[in-house]
Amino acid sequence: MDVEEEIDLAIITVNALIVPKVLEECGKKGIKNVVIISSGFSETGSLEGKKAEEKIKEIAKTYGIRIIGPNTIGIFNSENGLDATFFLEKDVRKPSKGNVSLFSQSGTVGILSLDILTKEAIGIAKLVSYGNAADINESDLIEYFSQDEKTKVIAGFIESVRNGKKFLEVLKKNKKPIVLLKGGKTSFGARATSSHTSSLAGDYKVYSNIFKQFNVIEAETWDDLIDYLKILSIGKKANGKRLAIVTNAGGFGVLASDFAYKIGLELPEPSEKLKEELKKYLPFYASVRNPIDITADADVERYKNVLKVVDESKEFDLLLVIVLIQTPMLDEKLFEVLNEIKKPFAVCMSGKQSR
Amino acid sequence: MDVEEEIDLAIITVNALIVPKVLEECGKKGIKNVVIISSGFSETGSLEGKKAEEKIKEIAKTYGIRIIGPNTIGIFNSENGLDATFFLEKDVRKPSKGNVSLFSQSGTVGILSLDILTKEAIGIAKLVSYGNAADINESDLIEYFSQDEKTKVIAGFIESVRNGKKFLEVLKKNKKPIVLLKGGKTSFGARATSSHTSSLAGDYKVYSNIFKQFNVIEAETWDDLIDYLKILSIGKKANGKRLAIVTNAGGFGVLASDFAYKIGLELPEPSEKLKEELKKYLPFYASVRNPIDITADADVERYKNVLKVVDESKEFDLLLVIVLIQTPMLDEKLFEVLNEIKKPFAVCMSGKQSR
């Protein structure tokens, strides 16, 4: 076999005490890229740990090595099949190729995100768990992903930011949708953060303001992060904030209305003309205000007619369809109807599980 | 067959226009309890609808009939097997007997709760979907469930309260844990509510204060409601607020710490003595602060030793165990360890799904 390219990535998993020696060997062999999975550095809070981390920084500088880690679960690249995480495929589902790239200060948040995104059928471009960020940090990764052509959506779990100036710079330059989940928002979380990845969580209000200023979508919880990625990876961009909700489940329409208000969307009532148009397809007890409640006895035909009217209307920019699929009137044919929607839309559907 | 008891419950599902006639027939036959599933009453906003609802109230008064509904999906009782919902068992999972009783102004929130609670293996005593509450309302149901011996935990989805005075009275008298989810907290949600069950959502701040005053656990979202029921249906009551978090997943430890702060728990650091005790079972890079981060290379034995120390300590009142089960070091034996915990505790575990 002819080796045309030199392989220059090393994954180090040995005991922390031996890492400097191995890193030096890498340097001597001309390996420029190293992932250090080993724990036992500054995150321990011990003097030895901090010294060891300083030492690997020094060695890296001497030999011009770029480091991811230490204290990570590794990296993953769906494009070239590189899986340098220490999780087996039988334990963690690995995603197919996709346009979402993820960086995570926490290895477990990173690896479980891969698992859940796969379950939710969302493809991934790259995952980087960057741990203590002795060298490459969150700002470097945002910069990289904002230029990486396989990445259309950037997502990150951060506990802290090492270089505030660069963080602002890369967020300013970035043109791609970016979702961040911040750990360590409270005094409890900040203490946990300092033991976890040896980082200062910082004042959450500062983060919150930066996120707003630079159009960062802030995920409140990990579940929210996954949901945002679901939408961003497949969704179209809406041209405005005017939401229409169409549902056969009135109560969930109410809850979704409250949520739309909370996140700053508009929920305009249809014009009289549009209401008349909608009424043609609805029983008298349905509601043509917004949410448009087509009631629990709606069949696929009713969904089809109402969705067509709403989709073609210029009174709305985006569309949320909430479906209680369990009613005896609905079946799989509804999916064909949903597939025909042209506006940016999301579907929230109850699961129907055969026993 | 000898009929010893007269069956005196009627379920009415006919067209709204015919309901008054059927209800009158029930009255003449001496049927005292009626569930009206039919829609087409005050929730339509029409004069006809409102008149029809007034008419059924009148008839009920004349004959001494108690009504649940109209505009509901019915009622469910796991004790005697009564399933008067219009959903088929092949479409909606029906729960086994349990100690949670649920009332819901929204039928779809009610029926999907049954489905999800079953999926989560939480048993149910009774479900009442009460819709427009022409007669029996949220306060009547809280009063009933607070006295029902099969009910240990009360849960409700309300959009409005019809009789504020009675609502306060029954909450004051109730001694059981009660979780409420309020729909119509915002102007958008309030408008949706008025179309949905013809009710005034009211000022959310007033609700929020009442909930606090009467120890009502307020669920922020439907997911939260389900989670609260999971804990309340099986959990023990904690004697204080001092939480210990034990985890092999540092990032989720950080997120849980933030959440513990948000909901008003304490997360005390262990005493020096307890820290020394914990360190006996942990590698040097683990954290013995709180969260107690036993790191991703923890095996079942490490979990067992640490959990035993924490469980026996008087420094904590309750215990949260967060498990990344996907690591190669863990297997099902961990469940035996978790089963031995004596303090009130919750386990948050990532799903491991074989493909």
XYZ file of C-alpha atoms in Angstrom:
710
model
C 0.000 0.000 0.000
C 1.310 3.440 -0.893
C 0.849 5.962 1.852
C 0.399 9.250 0.049
C -0.639 11.343 2.993
C 1.078 11.168 6.293
C -1.361 10.374 9.062
C -0.756 13.059 11.615
C -3.414 12.667 14.260
C -2.669 10.976 17.569
C -5.235 10.050 20.202
C -3.741 9.871 23.684
C -5.577 7.929 26.370
C -2.756 6.951 28.745
C -2.535 7.871 32.430
C -2.159 11.623 32.951
C 1.312 11.203 34.420
C 2.635 9.673 31.189
C 0.874 12.104 28.812
C 3.747 14.654 28.647
C 6.197 11.919 27.653
C 3.863 10.583 24.938
C 3.192 14.101 23.688
C 6.879 14.763 23.374
C 7.260 11.559 21.351
C 4.489 12.800 19.068
C 6.346 16.089 18.635
C 9.560 14.298 17.708
C 7.697 12.207 15.145
C 6.231 15.363 13.574
C 2.634 14.684 14.575
C 0.897 18.063 14.622
C -2.600 17.151 15.824
C -3.328 15.461 19.102
C -6.492 14.599 20.995
C -5.824 14.009 24.698
C -8.657 11.992 26.192
C -6.924 11.367 29.537
C -8.255 13.107 32.670
C -6.206 14.162 35.669
C -5.173 17.699 34.746
C -6.375 21.115 35.911
C -9.945 19.843 36.451
C -8.715 17.987 39.555
C -8.028 21.314 41.254
C -4.671 19.922 42.423
C -1.328 21.623 41.967
C 0.016 18.526 40.206
C -2.849 18.572 37.768
C -2.360 22.233 36.951
C 1.385 21.720 36.509
C 0.806 18.756 34.210
C -1.513 20.861 32.052
C 1.047 23.681 31.876
C 3.654 21.137 30.839
C 1.632 19.776 27.922
C 0.959 23.353 26.781
C 4.697 23.999 26.757
C 5.487 20.833 24.813
C 2.747 21.661 22.309
C 4.232 25.122 21.801
C 7.742 23.742 21.346
C 6.707 21.280 18.644
C 3.866 23.274 17.089
C 1.255 20.698 18.086
C -2.455 21.634 18.266
C -4.288 19.916 21.112
C -7.927 19.041 21.711
C -8.446 18.264 25.405
C -7.332 17.009 27.827
C -10.294 15.509 29.693
C -12.487 14.810 26.656
C -14.296 11.867 25.138
C -12.747 12.543 21.740
C -13.885 13.597 18.296
C -16.168 12.262 15.593
C -16.363 13.007 11.867
C -19.168 11.438 9.855
C -17.635 12.539 6.523
C -14.456 10.465 6.688
C -15.713 7.945 9.269
C -13.258 8.960 11.981
C -14.651 7.898 15.345
C -12.106 8.729 18.013
C -14.527 8.569 20.939
C -14.176 5.855 23.521
C -17.772 4.676 23.120
C -18.724 1.504 21.293
C -21.276 1.589 18.526
C -23.320 -1.054 20.325
C -23.728 1.377 23.236
C -24.031 4.744 21.518
C -25.861 5.243 18.257
C -23.634 7.065 15.762
C -25.356 9.490 13.409
C -25.344 9.514 9.650
C -23.827 12.364 7.630
C -25.549 15.651 8.154
C -25.089 19.382 8.391
C -24.989 19.917 12.178
C -21.617 20.269 13.921
C -21.380 20.151 17.652
C -18.726 21.180 20.140
C -19.027 20.411 23.812
C -16.932 21.255 26.812
C -18.529 18.215 28.437
C -17.777 14.842 26.900
C -20.933 13.198 28.180
C -23.178 15.962 26.853
C -21.373 15.567 23.527
C -21.643 11.815 23.261
C -25.265 11.672 24.419
C -26.128 14.367 21.906
C -24.782 12.094 19.149
C -26.947 9.305 20.495
C -30.135 11.353 20.753
C -29.628 13.159 17.445
C -29.306 9.766 15.775
C -32.489 8.596 17.454
C -34.183 11.741 16.128
C -32.785 11.081 12.622
C -30.683 14.235 12.565
C -27.388 13.886 10.712
C -24.097 15.226 12.051
C -21.036 16.613 10.292
C -18.572 16.732 13.191
C -18.422 16.468 16.981
C -15.625 17.882 19.092
C -15.485 17.288 22.838
C -12.844 19.781 23.945
C -12.732 19.365 27.754
C -10.218 21.557 29.554
C -9.369 23.476 26.345
C -5.636 23.564 27.093
C -5.183 24.731 23.492
C -8.194 24.690 21.160
C -11.198 26.350 22.784
C -14.821 27.241 22.058
C -13.900 30.338 20.040
C -11.497 28.392 17.813
C -14.207 25.828 17.191
C -16.890 28.392 16.332
C -14.397 30.006 13.931
C -13.605 26.644 12.360
C -17.226 25.536 11.980
C -18.290 28.928 10.619
C -15.888 28.243 7.716
C -16.320 24.477 7.387
C -18.334 23.771 4.253
C -19.905 20.572 5.643
C -21.355 22.516 8.577
C -24.591 24.444 8.106
C -25.683 24.605 11.748
C -23.384 25.094 14.747
C -24.265 23.861 18.217
C -22.291 24.022 21.417
C -22.380 23.254 25.115
C -20.121 25.668 26.940
C -19.419 26.116 30.608
C -17.062 29.036 30.182
C -15.258 31.167 27.611
C -11.447 31.372 27.825
C -10.872 34.302 25.495
C -13.720 36.806 25.628
C -12.337 39.048 22.886
C -11.958 36.242 20.375
C -15.379 34.851 21.364
C -17.025 38.160 20.393
C -14.999 38.363 17.175
C -15.923 34.904 15.925
C -19.593 35.333 16.833
C -19.622 38.624 14.929
C -18.105 37.043 11.807
C -20.220 33.887 11.902
C -23.096 33.824 9.415
C -24.496 30.379 10.238
C -27.278 29.565 12.708
C -25.695 28.855 16.073
C -27.337 27.371 19.186
C -25.574 27.434 22.527
C -26.402 25.789 25.844
C -24.689 27.421 28.798
C -23.830 25.408 31.896
C -22.979 27.134 35.146
C -25.633 29.851 35.086
C -26.125 29.815 38.852
C -23.790 29.696 41.839
C -24.425 25.927 42.156
C -23.697 25.324 38.486
C -20.612 27.540 38.605
C -19.134 25.491 41.438
C -19.859 22.291 39.519
C -18.194 23.803 36.464
C -14.997 24.581 38.305
C -14.689 20.933 39.404
C -15.736 19.657 36.018
C -13.523 21.385 33.484
C -11.551 23.789 35.662
C -13.256 26.828 34.215
C -14.844 29.979 35.517
C -18.505 30.013 34.622
C -18.674 33.806 34.672
C -21.635 36.108 35.052
C -24.601 34.611 33.239
C -26.126 38.014 32.474
C -23.051 38.903 30.434
C -23.439 35.720 28.410
C -27.123 36.243 27.980
C -26.561 39.734 26.578
C -23.826 38.579 24.210
C -26.076 35.812 22.929
C -28.825 38.316 22.188
C -26.454 40.777 20.570
C -24.944 38.247 18.168
C -28.075 36.291 17.238
C -27.024 33.225 19.176
C -30.042 31.020 19.849
C -29.810 30.141 23.509
C -31.125 26.733 24.497
C -32.546 26.760 28.008
C -32.153 23.015 28.488
C -30.447 20.146 26.704
C -33.829 18.987 25.392
C -34.305 22.436 23.874
C -30.882 22.196 22.219
C -31.884 18.953 20.503
C -35.232 20.425 19.428
C -33.578 23.517 17.948
C -31.183 21.312 15.975
C -34.076 19.260 14.685
C -35.634 22.383 13.216
C -32.449 24.120 12.063
C -31.013 21.055 10.333
C -34.009 20.581 8.080
C -36.048 23.765 8.331
C -36.356 26.702 6.009
C -35.792 30.227 7.202
C -38.961 32.160 7.919
C -39.379 35.671 6.532
C -41.235 36.953 9.550
C -42.682 36.161 12.944
C -46.347 35.645 12.100
C -47.155 32.122 13.247
C -50.253 30.090 12.428
C -51.089 27.123 14.645
C -53.323 24.411 13.175
C -54.358 21.616 15.520
C -56.918 18.954 16.343
C -55.843 19.153 20.003
C -57.197 22.336 21.587
C -55.372 22.058 24.895
C -51.996 21.743 23.243
C -52.971 24.691 21.044
C -53.380 26.728 24.228
C -49.998 25.610 25.583
C -48.297 26.318 22.245
C -49.876 29.795 22.172
C -48.395 30.591 25.564
C -45.031 29.343 24.338
C -45.217 31.382 21.115
C -45.748 34.474 23.252
C -42.840 33.554 25.503
C -40.378 33.273 22.614
C -41.522 36.461 20.922
C -43.532 35.207 17.954
C -46.719 36.815 16.680
C -49.979 34.877 16.534
C -52.283 37.071 14.445
C -55.984 36.359 14.073
C -56.888 35.600 10.456
C -58.647 38.335 8.484
C -62.422 38.043 8.090
C -61.896 36.930 4.496
C -59.510 34.165 5.525
C -61.842 33.090 8.312
C -64.681 32.683 5.805
C -62.407 30.626 3.574
C -61.433 28.366 6.507
C -65.027 27.941 7.671
C -65.886 26.243 4.378
C -63.931 23.206 5.509
C -64.792 23.190 9.195
C -67.722 22.186 11.411
C -69.493 25.045 13.175
C -67.862 24.231 16.547
C -64.290 24.585 15.230
C -62.324 27.773 15.871
C -60.953 29.880 13.021
C -59.129 32.273 15.277
C -55.470 31.387 15.814
C -54.819 28.601 16.943
C -57.049 27.241 14.219
C -58.639 24.418 16.182
C -60.055 21.946 13.686
C -61.235 19.809 16.655
C -60.598 16.213 17.652
C -62.943 14.733 15.065
C -60.815 16.097 12.185
C -59.902 13.624 9.464
C -57.045 13.769 6.955
C -59.227 15.601 4.432
C -60.017 18.381 6.921
C -56.319 18.786 7.761
C -55.532 18.892 4.035
C -58.052 21.584 3.201
C -57.263 23.834 6.144
C -53.488 23.484 5.767
C -53.736 24.368 2.080
C -55.625 27.582 2.860
C -53.217 28.583 5.632
C -50.142 27.631 3.610
C -51.230 29.761 0.670
C -52.222 32.732 2.814
C -49.949 35.759 2.966
C -51.095 36.472 6.517
C -48.587 34.051 8.042
C -44.845 33.474 7.783
C -44.607 30.130 9.499
C -46.772 27.250 10.508
C -47.006 24.934 13.493
C -49.124 21.803 13.084
C -50.019 19.999 16.292
C -51.469 16.558 15.707
C -53.119 14.172 18.097
C -52.618 11.175 15.816
C -54.451 8.797 18.164
C -57.951 9.781 17.127
C -59.813 7.089 15.180
C -60.178 9.567 12.276
C -56.501 9.924 11.404
C -54.013 7.623 9.714
C -50.673 7.659 7.879
C -52.146 9.512 4.906
C -51.696 12.646 6.988
C -47.951 12.458 6.309
C -48.548 13.037 2.597
C -50.537 16.140 3.469
C -47.795 17.447 5.760
C -45.215 16.820 3.041
C -46.999 19.257 0.767
C -46.620 22.276 3.062
C -44.477 24.964 1.448
C -44.118 27.519 4.260
C -41.457 26.953 6.925
C -43.220 24.658 9.344
C -42.882 22.350 12.304
C -45.022 19.396 13.286
C -45.587 18.402 16.871
C -47.135 14.963 16.909
C -48.031 12.606 19.714
C -46.367 9.232 19.421
C -48.495 6.239 18.533
C -46.793 3.105 19.616
C -48.128 -0.303 18.785
C -47.820 -2.570 21.752
C -78.579 -12.210 35.481
C -79.785 -10.303 38.506
C -79.159 -6.608 38.331
C -78.620 -5.576 41.925
C -77.418 -2.070 41.310
C -79.031 0.200 38.818
C -76.554 1.456 36.283
C -77.004 5.188 36.321
C -74.294 6.645 34.125
C -75.025 7.782 30.592
C -72.436 8.813 28.024
C -73.849 11.197 25.426
C -72.035 11.587 22.119
C -74.829 12.692 19.777
C -74.912 15.914 17.769
C -75.104 18.969 20.031
C -78.564 19.879 18.707
C -80.026 16.609 19.989
C -78.227 16.588 23.355
C -80.977 18.436 25.287
C -83.561 15.895 24.129
C -81.365 12.939 25.111
C -80.550 14.552 28.457
C -84.240 14.989 29.182
C -84.807 11.300 28.395
C -82.037 10.460 30.884
C -83.774 12.591 33.500
C -87.075 10.827 32.951
C -85.375 7.433 33.304
C -83.809 8.530 36.620
C -80.223 8.576 35.379
C -78.349 10.954 37.668
C -74.859 10.971 36.153
C -74.128 12.009 32.614
C -70.953 12.566 30.617
C -71.552 14.755 27.572
C -68.772 14.217 25.060
C -70.447 16.188 22.254
C -68.975 19.553 21.205
C -70.899 22.503 19.800
C -71.793 24.445 22.947
C -70.426 27.628 24.503
C -66.896 26.928 23.173
C -68.138 27.826 19.679
C -68.634 31.425 20.783
C -72.013 31.397 19.027
C -75.300 32.463 20.582
C -76.809 29.075 19.681
C -73.982 27.282 21.431
C -74.359 29.345 24.579
C -78.114 28.859 24.574
C -77.727 25.108 24.146
C -75.371 24.993 27.130
C -77.827 27.007 29.256
C -80.546 24.588 28.251
C -78.665 21.486 29.373
C -77.864 23.204 32.676
C -81.576 23.845 33.179
C -82.548 20.279 32.364
C -79.842 18.969 34.706
C -81.189 21.156 37.501
C -84.765 20.037 36.914
C -83.912 16.345 37.123
C -81.024 16.524 39.597
C -78.497 15.263 37.035
C -74.754 15.873 37.527
C -72.925 16.543 34.263
C -69.328 16.167 33.195
C -68.740 18.175 30.009
C -69.859 19.002 27.405
C -66.917 19.098 24.981
C -64.835 16.369 26.641
C -63.188 13.109 25.658
C -64.796 11.304 28.580
C -63.701 9.602 31.781
C -61.543 6.644 32.756
C -61.397 4.573 35.945
C -58.722 1.904 36.253
C -60.282 0.443 39.420
C -63.551 -0.765 37.912
C -62.337 -0.821 34.300
C -64.688 1.904 33.088
C -63.281 3.423 29.922
C -65.711 6.015 28.628
C -63.230 7.816 26.388
C -63.639 7.700 22.651
C -60.120 6.389 22.066
C -59.357 2.799 21.146
C -56.882 0.796 23.164
C -54.913 0.056 20.008
C -54.310 3.813 19.603
C -53.905 5.010 23.174
C -52.135 2.996 25.842
C -54.337 2.667 28.913
C -52.545 2.676 32.262
C -52.636 0.075 34.969
C -54.078 0.771 38.433
C -52.207 3.418 40.319
C -52.485 6.288 42.746
C -52.480 9.308 40.411
C -55.777 10.949 39.468
C -55.938 13.475 36.708
C -58.479 16.076 35.680
C -58.131 18.071 32.515
C -60.107 20.880 30.977
C -58.609 19.739 27.678
C -59.553 16.296 26.436
C -56.447 15.859 24.325
C -54.113 16.799 27.173
C -56.015 14.296 29.315
C -55.913 11.396 26.878
C -52.275 11.922 25.896
C -51.364 12.057 29.562
C -52.877 8.582 29.966
C -50.806 7.397 27.033
C -47.520 8.895 28.226
C -48.025 7.908 31.871
C -48.549 4.324 30.716
C -45.381 4.493 28.636
C -43.575 5.731 31.752
C -45.082 2.887 33.823
C -47.032 5.222 36.104
C -50.382 3.857 37.240
C -53.574 5.905 37.247
C -56.604 5.834 39.519
C -58.995 8.065 37.557
C -59.063 10.525 34.670
C -61.759 13.136 34.169
C -61.832 15.331 31.073
C -64.310 18.017 32.050
C -64.351 20.374 29.044
C -66.726 23.325 29.303
C -67.576 22.496 32.932
C -71.277 23.269 32.528
C -71.770 21.606 35.914
C -68.802 19.813 37.527
C -65.702 21.990 37.484
C -62.046 21.936 38.584
C -62.896 22.784 42.194
C -65.436 19.969 42.466
C -62.843 17.563 41.089
C -60.076 18.660 43.457
C -62.541 18.267 46.322
C -63.527 14.804 45.127
C -59.979 13.566 44.578
C -58.786 14.981 47.891
C -61.289 12.611 49.543
C -61.034 9.653 47.133
C -59.134 6.857 48.866
C -57.690 5.467 45.619
C -56.071 8.830 44.861
C -52.765 9.714 46.496
C -51.575 12.328 43.972
C -53.789 14.881 42.207
C -52.873 16.375 38.839
C -54.760 18.836 36.700
C -54.622 20.847 33.505
C -56.724 23.965 33.919
C -57.317 26.865 31.601
C -59.547 28.777 33.989
C -61.320 28.604 37.318
C -65.112 29.082 37.374
C -65.604 29.571 41.080
C -62.633 31.299 42.697
C -63.979 31.078 46.243
C -64.554 27.343 46.094
C -61.170 26.865 44.384
C -59.407 28.472 47.355
C -61.502 26.474 49.830
C -60.762 23.095 48.301
C -57.056 23.838 47.903
C -56.924 24.857 51.553
C -58.592 21.637 52.693
C -56.608 19.339 50.408
C -53.804 17.420 52.123
C -52.538 15.447 49.098
C -49.739 16.456 46.730
C -51.276 18.387 43.836
C -49.614 19.403 40.556
C -51.312 21.874 38.240
C -50.475 22.953 34.697
C -52.049 26.276 33.745
C -52.928 27.034 30.123
C -53.615 30.590 28.990
C -50.848 32.352 30.904
C -50.263 34.926 28.160
C -52.526 37.030 25.959
C -52.065 34.515 23.112
C -52.891 31.567 25.340
C -55.869 33.391 26.843
C -57.372 33.975 23.412
C -56.852 30.296 22.549
C -58.521 29.344 25.822
C -61.633 31.346 25.097
C -62.086 29.510 21.777
C -61.183 26.190 23.290
C -63.366 25.772 26.354
C -65.162 29.100 26.483
C -63.365 30.173 29.609
C -61.606 33.270 30.868
C -57.964 32.481 31.470
C -57.643 35.224 34.080
C -54.563 37.000 35.367
C -51.716 34.532 35.576
C -50.058 36.354 38.471
C -53.123 35.718 40.601
C -52.925 32.006 39.818
C -49.236 31.895 40.448
C -49.675 33.454 43.890
C -52.516 31.110 44.817
C -50.423 28.110 43.775
C -47.583 29.250 46.013
C -49.873 30.005 48.924
C -51.552 26.592 48.891
C -48.528 24.385 48.147
C -49.677 23.604 44.647
C -46.738 22.340 42.576
C -46.931 24.288 39.341
C -45.744 22.462 36.228
C -44.251 24.868 33.719
C -44.785 22.532 30.782
C -46.657 19.321 30.066
C -43.360 17.403 30.156
C -42.768 18.792 33.645
C -46.236 17.642 34.721
C -45.429 14.077 33.664
C -42.036 14.211 35.414
C -43.585 15.461 38.649
C -46.122 12.638 38.573
C -43.359 10.105 38.010
C -41.684 11.250 41.218
C -44.809 11.850 43.302
C -46.436 8.528 42.433
C -43.509 6.450 43.647
C -41.299 8.788 45.651
C -40.838 9.201 49.358
C -41.212 12.566 50.987
C -37.920 14.297 51.720
C -37.341 15.815 55.161
C -35.362 18.751 53.838
C -33.903 20.470 50.832
C -30.276 19.318 50.974
C -29.631 17.563 47.688
C -26.632 15.389 46.785
C -25.917 14.778 43.114
C -23.848 11.704 42.222
C -22.896 11.283 38.572
C -20.470 9.837 36.062
C -21.460 12.583 33.599
C -19.923 15.897 34.649
C -21.709 18.102 32.117
C -25.119 16.871 33.156
C -24.039 17.390 36.777
C -23.488 21.057 35.905
C -26.888 21.359 34.230
C -28.612 19.620 37.158
C -26.873 21.986 39.595
C -28.251 24.991 37.751
C -31.688 23.415 37.842
C -31.453 22.612 41.566
C -30.738 26.301 42.178
C -33.643 27.346 39.986
C -36.170 25.253 41.925
C -34.896 26.308 45.337
C -33.012 23.237 46.545
C -29.767 23.344 48.505
C -26.603 21.700 47.183
C -24.228 21.716 50.155
C -20.587 20.754 49.858
C -19.773 17.651 51.898
C -17.924 18.153 55.178
C -14.182 17.490 55.167
C -14.821 14.215 56.980
C -17.309 13.066 54.373
C -14.997 14.136 51.565
C -12.226 11.955 53.008
C -14.626 9.033 53.223
C -15.651 9.509 49.585
C -12.069 9.845 48.363
C -11.357 6.291 49.531
C -13.428 5.000 46.638
C -12.494 7.517 43.962
C -9.587 8.206 41.620
C -7.651 11.416 42.287
C -9.262 13.248 39.339
C -12.827 12.755 40.617
C -14.636 15.579 42.416
C -15.941 15.163 45.960
C -17.641 18.533 46.035
C -21.314 18.445 45.126
C -22.075 17.259 42.397
C -19.963 14.280 43.360
C -18.480 13.553 39.951
C -17.235 9.986 39.988
C -16.101 10.451 36.331
C -16.895 8.616 33.125
C -14.677 5.629 33.908
C -16.783 4.711 36.972
C -17.872 1.091 37.213
C -20.767 -0.409 39.187
C -18.527 -0.973 42.221
C -17.558 2.719 42.358
C -21.221 3.772 42.124
C -22.068 1.277 44.879
C -19.418 2.512 47.299
C -20.062 6.210 46.761
C -23.852 5.879 46.879
C -23.607 3.932 50.133
C -21.559 6.682 51.767
C -23.874 9.442 50.536
C -27.027 7.498 51.383
C -25.896 6.922 54.959
C -24.706 10.492 55.473
C -26.826 12.873 57.522
C -25.594 15.812 55.454
C -28.186 15.253 52.726
C -31.967 14.847 52.601
C -32.347 13.655 49.034
C -30.298 12.195 46.275
C -30.129 12.595 42.505
C -28.170 9.974 40.579
C -27.301 10.875 36.990
C -26.039 7.932 34.977
C -24.463 7.808 31.558
C -25.158 4.106 31.120
C -23.395 3.945 27.723
C -19.870 3.756 29.082
C -18.185 0.382 28.580
C -17.738 0.118 32.363
C -21.418 -0.060 33.328
C -24.035 -2.763 33.007
C -27.418 -3.833 34.420
C -25.904 -4.659 37.810
C -26.161 -0.954 38.515
C -29.929 -1.377 38.958
C -29.371 -3.587 42.008
C -27.207 -0.835 43.484
C -29.843 1.819 42.808
C -32.496 -0.394 44.378
C -30.643 -0.318 47.676
C -30.827 3.456 48.136
C -32.850 4.370 51.232
C -33.057 8.155 50.994
C -35.699 9.731 48.759
C -33.986 9.700 45.377
C -34.390 10.132 41.650
C -32.380 8.578 38.840
C -31.796 10.353 35.567
C -30.407 7.833 33.094
C -29.586 8.063 29.424
C -31.418 5.505 27.324
C -29.443 2.650 25.829
C -31.260 1.253 22.884
C -30.082 -1.838 21.082
C -30.404 -1.411 17.381
